[in-house]
Tab-separated table of C-alpha atoms in Angstrom:
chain	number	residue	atom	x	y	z
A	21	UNK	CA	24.113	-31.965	-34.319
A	22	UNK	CA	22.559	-29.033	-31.909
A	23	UNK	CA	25.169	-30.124	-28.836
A	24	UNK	CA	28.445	-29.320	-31.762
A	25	UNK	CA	26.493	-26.923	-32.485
A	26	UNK	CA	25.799	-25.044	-29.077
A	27	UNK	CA	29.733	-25.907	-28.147
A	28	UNK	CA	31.015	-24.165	-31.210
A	29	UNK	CA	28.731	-21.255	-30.884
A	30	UNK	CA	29.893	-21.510	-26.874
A	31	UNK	CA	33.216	-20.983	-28.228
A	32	UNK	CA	32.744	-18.418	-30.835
A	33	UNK	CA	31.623	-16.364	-28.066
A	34	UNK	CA	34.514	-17.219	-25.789
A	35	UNK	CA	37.053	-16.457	-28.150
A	36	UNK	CA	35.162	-12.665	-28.938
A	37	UNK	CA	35.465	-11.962	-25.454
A	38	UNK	CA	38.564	-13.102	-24.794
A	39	UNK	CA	40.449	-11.061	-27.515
A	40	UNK	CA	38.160	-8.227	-26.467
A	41	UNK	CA	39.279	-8.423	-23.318
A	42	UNK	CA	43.250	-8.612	-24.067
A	43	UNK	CA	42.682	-5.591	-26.829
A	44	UNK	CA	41.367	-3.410	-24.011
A	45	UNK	CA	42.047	-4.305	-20.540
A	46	UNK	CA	41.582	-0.795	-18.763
A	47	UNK	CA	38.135	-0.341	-20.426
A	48	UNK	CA	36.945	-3.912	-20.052
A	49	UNK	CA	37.510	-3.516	-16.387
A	50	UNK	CA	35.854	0.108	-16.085
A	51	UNK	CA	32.930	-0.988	-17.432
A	52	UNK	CA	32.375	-4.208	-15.408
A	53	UNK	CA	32.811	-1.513	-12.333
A	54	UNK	CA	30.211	0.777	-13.666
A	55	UNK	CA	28.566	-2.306	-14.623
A	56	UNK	CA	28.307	-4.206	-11.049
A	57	UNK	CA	27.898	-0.924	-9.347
A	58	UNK	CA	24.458	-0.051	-11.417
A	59	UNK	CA	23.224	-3.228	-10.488
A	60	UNK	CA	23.407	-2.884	-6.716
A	61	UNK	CA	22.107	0.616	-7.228
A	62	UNK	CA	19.470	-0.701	-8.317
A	63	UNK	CA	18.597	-3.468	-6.820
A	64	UNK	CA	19.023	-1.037	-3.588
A	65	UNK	CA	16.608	1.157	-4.902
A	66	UNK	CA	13.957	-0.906	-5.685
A	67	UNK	CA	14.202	-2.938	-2.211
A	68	UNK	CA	13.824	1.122	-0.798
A	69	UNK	CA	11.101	1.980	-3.265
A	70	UNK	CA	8.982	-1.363	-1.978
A	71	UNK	CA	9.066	-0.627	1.724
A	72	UNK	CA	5.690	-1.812	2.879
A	73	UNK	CA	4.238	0.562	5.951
A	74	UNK	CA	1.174	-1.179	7.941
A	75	UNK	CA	-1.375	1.048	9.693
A	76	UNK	CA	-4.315	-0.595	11.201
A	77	UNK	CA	-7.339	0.525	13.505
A	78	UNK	CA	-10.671	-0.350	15.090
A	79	UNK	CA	-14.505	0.697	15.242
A	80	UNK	CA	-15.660	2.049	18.809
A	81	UNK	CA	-18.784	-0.447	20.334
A	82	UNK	CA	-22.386	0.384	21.028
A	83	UNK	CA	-24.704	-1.028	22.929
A	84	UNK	CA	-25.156	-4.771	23.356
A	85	UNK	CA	-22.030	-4.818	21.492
A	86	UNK	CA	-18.575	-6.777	22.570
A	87	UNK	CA	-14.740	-5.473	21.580
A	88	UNK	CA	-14.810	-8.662	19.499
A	89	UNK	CA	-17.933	-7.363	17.272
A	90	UNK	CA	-16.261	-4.301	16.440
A	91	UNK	CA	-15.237	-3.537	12.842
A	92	UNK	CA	-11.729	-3.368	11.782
A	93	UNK	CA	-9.056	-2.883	8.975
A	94	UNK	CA	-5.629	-2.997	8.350
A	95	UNK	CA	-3.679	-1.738	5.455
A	96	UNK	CA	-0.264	-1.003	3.843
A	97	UNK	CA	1.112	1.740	1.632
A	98	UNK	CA	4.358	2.443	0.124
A	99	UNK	CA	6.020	4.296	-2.458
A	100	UNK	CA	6.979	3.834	-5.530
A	101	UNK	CA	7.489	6.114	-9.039
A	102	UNK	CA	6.263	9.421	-7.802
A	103	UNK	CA	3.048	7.860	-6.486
A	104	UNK	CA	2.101	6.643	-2.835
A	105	UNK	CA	0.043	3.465	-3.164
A	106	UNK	CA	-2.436	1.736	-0.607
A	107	UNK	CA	-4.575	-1.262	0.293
A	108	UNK	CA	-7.049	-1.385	2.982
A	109	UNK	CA	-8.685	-4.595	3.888
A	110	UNK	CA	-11.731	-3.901	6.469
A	111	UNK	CA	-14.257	-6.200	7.979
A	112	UNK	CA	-17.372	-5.955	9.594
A	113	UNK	CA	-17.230	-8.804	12.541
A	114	UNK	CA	-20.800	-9.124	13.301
A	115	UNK	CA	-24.199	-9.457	11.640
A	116	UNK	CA	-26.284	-6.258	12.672
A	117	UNK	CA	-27.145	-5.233	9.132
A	118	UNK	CA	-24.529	-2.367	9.673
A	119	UNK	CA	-21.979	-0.928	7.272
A	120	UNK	CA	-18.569	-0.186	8.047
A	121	UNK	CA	-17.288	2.776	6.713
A	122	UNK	CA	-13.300	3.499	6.476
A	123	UNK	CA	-12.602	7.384	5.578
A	124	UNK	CA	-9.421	7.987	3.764
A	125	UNK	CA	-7.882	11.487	4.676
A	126	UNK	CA	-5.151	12.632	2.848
A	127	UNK	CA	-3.253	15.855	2.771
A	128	UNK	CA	-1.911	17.850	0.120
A	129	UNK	CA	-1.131	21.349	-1.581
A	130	UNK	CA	-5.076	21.833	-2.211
A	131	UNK	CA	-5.517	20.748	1.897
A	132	UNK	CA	-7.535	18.042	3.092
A	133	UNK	CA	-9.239	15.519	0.778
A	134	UNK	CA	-11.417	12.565	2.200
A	135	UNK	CA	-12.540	9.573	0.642
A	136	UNK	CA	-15.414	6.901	2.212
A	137	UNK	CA	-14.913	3.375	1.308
A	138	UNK	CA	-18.038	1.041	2.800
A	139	UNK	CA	-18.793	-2.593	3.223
A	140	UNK	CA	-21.304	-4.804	4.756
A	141	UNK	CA	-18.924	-7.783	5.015
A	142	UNK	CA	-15.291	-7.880	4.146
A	143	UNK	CA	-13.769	-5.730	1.309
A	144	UNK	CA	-10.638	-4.206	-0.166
A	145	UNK	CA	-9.783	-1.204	-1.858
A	146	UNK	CA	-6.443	-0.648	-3.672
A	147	UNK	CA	-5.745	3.047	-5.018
A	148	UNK	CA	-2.646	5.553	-5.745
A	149	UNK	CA	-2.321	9.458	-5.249
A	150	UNK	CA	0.530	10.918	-6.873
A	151	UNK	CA	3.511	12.659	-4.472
A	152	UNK	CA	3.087	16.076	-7.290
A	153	UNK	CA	0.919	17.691	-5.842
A	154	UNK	CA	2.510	18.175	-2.345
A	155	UNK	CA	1.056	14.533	-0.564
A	156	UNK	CA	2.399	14.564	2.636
A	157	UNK	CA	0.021	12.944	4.793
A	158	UNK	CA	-2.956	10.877	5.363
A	159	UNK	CA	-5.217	9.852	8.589
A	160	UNK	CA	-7.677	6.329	8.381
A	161	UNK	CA	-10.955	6.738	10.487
A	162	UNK	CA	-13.521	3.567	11.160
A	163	UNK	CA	-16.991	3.312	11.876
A	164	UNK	CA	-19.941	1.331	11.789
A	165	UNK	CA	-23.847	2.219	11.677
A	166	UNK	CA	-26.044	3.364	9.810
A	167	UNK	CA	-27.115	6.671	7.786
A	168	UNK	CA	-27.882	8.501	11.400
A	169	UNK	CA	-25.776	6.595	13.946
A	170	UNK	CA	-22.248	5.716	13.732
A	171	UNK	CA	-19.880	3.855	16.324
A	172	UNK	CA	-16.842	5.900	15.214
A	173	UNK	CA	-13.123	5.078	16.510
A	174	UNK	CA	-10.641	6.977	16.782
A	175	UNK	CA	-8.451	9.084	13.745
A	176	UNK	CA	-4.862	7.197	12.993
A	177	UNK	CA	-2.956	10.093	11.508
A	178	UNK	CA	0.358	9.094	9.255
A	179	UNK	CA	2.796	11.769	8.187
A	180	UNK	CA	5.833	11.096	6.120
C-alpha cells in the first residue's frame, strides 16, 4: 500500500509542476536562474570563507641542547563571519622539566595585544578575535625555559 502510495503522491507532485510550469514559462525559468546562480554564490563563498592559512615556527636551543629538542608549533587560521579564527598545536620535544611558551600578538585599532599560551608537553589552543575592531595582523613567538631563562626563537609576523 505505501509503494501506490509514494507513486501517486510522486505524481501529484509531477502534475503541480508541470502545469506550473506551462502556466508560467518566463517566470519558471527566471527563477531557476536566480535559483542556480545563488547556489554557486554560495557555495563559492563558503569554499573562500574556509581558506585555511598555516604558519608554523621553532624554539632557539641552549646548551647541551640539539635542533631536534627544540620546541615547536604549527597552526592555522582563517576567516569566517566577521571573526578570524586560530589553532595552534605546540610541543615541547624533550624532557628538561621546561615549559614552552607560544605568545600570540595580534594587532588592532587599540594597538598591540599579546596573549601567552604554555605547555609542558603537547597542547592546543583554539580561539577567535573579531575583524570589528580593526584586526589586521598578528605575529607567533616560541620559547622554552623557565621563569628567568628562556630559549626564545624568532617573531613570525602575518599581515592580511
Amino acid at each position: 500500500m505505501s509503494k501506490l502510495r509514494s507513486v501517486l503522491v510522486g505524481t501529484a507532485l509531477a502534475g503541480a509542476l508541470a502545469a506550473g510550469i506551462a502556466a508560467a514559462p518566463a517566470q519558471a525559468a527566471t527563477a531557476a536562474t536566480a535559483s542556480a546562480a545563488s547556489t554557486a554564490s554560495t557555495a563559492s563563498a563558503s569554499q573562500a570563507e574556509y581558506t585555511k592559512h598555516w604558519f608554523s615556527g621553532y624554539s632557539d636551543f641552549g646548551r647541551g641542547e640539539s635542533r631536534g629538542e627544540r620546541s615547536e608549533y604549527r597552526g592555522y587560521w582563517y576567516y569566517s563571519g566577521g571573526r578570524y579564527y586560530f589553532d595552534i598545536d605546540a610541543r615541547d620535544h624533550d624532557r628538561d622539566r621546561q615549559n614552552t611558551y607560544v605568545d600570540f600578538s595580534w594587532h588592532d585599532n587599540g594597538g598591540w595585544h599579546t596573549r601567552r599560551f604554555s605547555t609542558g608537553g603537547r597542547s592546543e589552543w583554539k580561539f577567535n578575535i573579531s575583524a570589528r575592531g580593526g584586526f589586521d595582523g598578528f605575529r607567533t613567538h616560541i620559547g622554552e625555559g623557565n621563569n628567568r631563562d628562556f630559549d626564545w626563537g624568532n617573531y613570525y609576523n602575518h599581515s592580511f
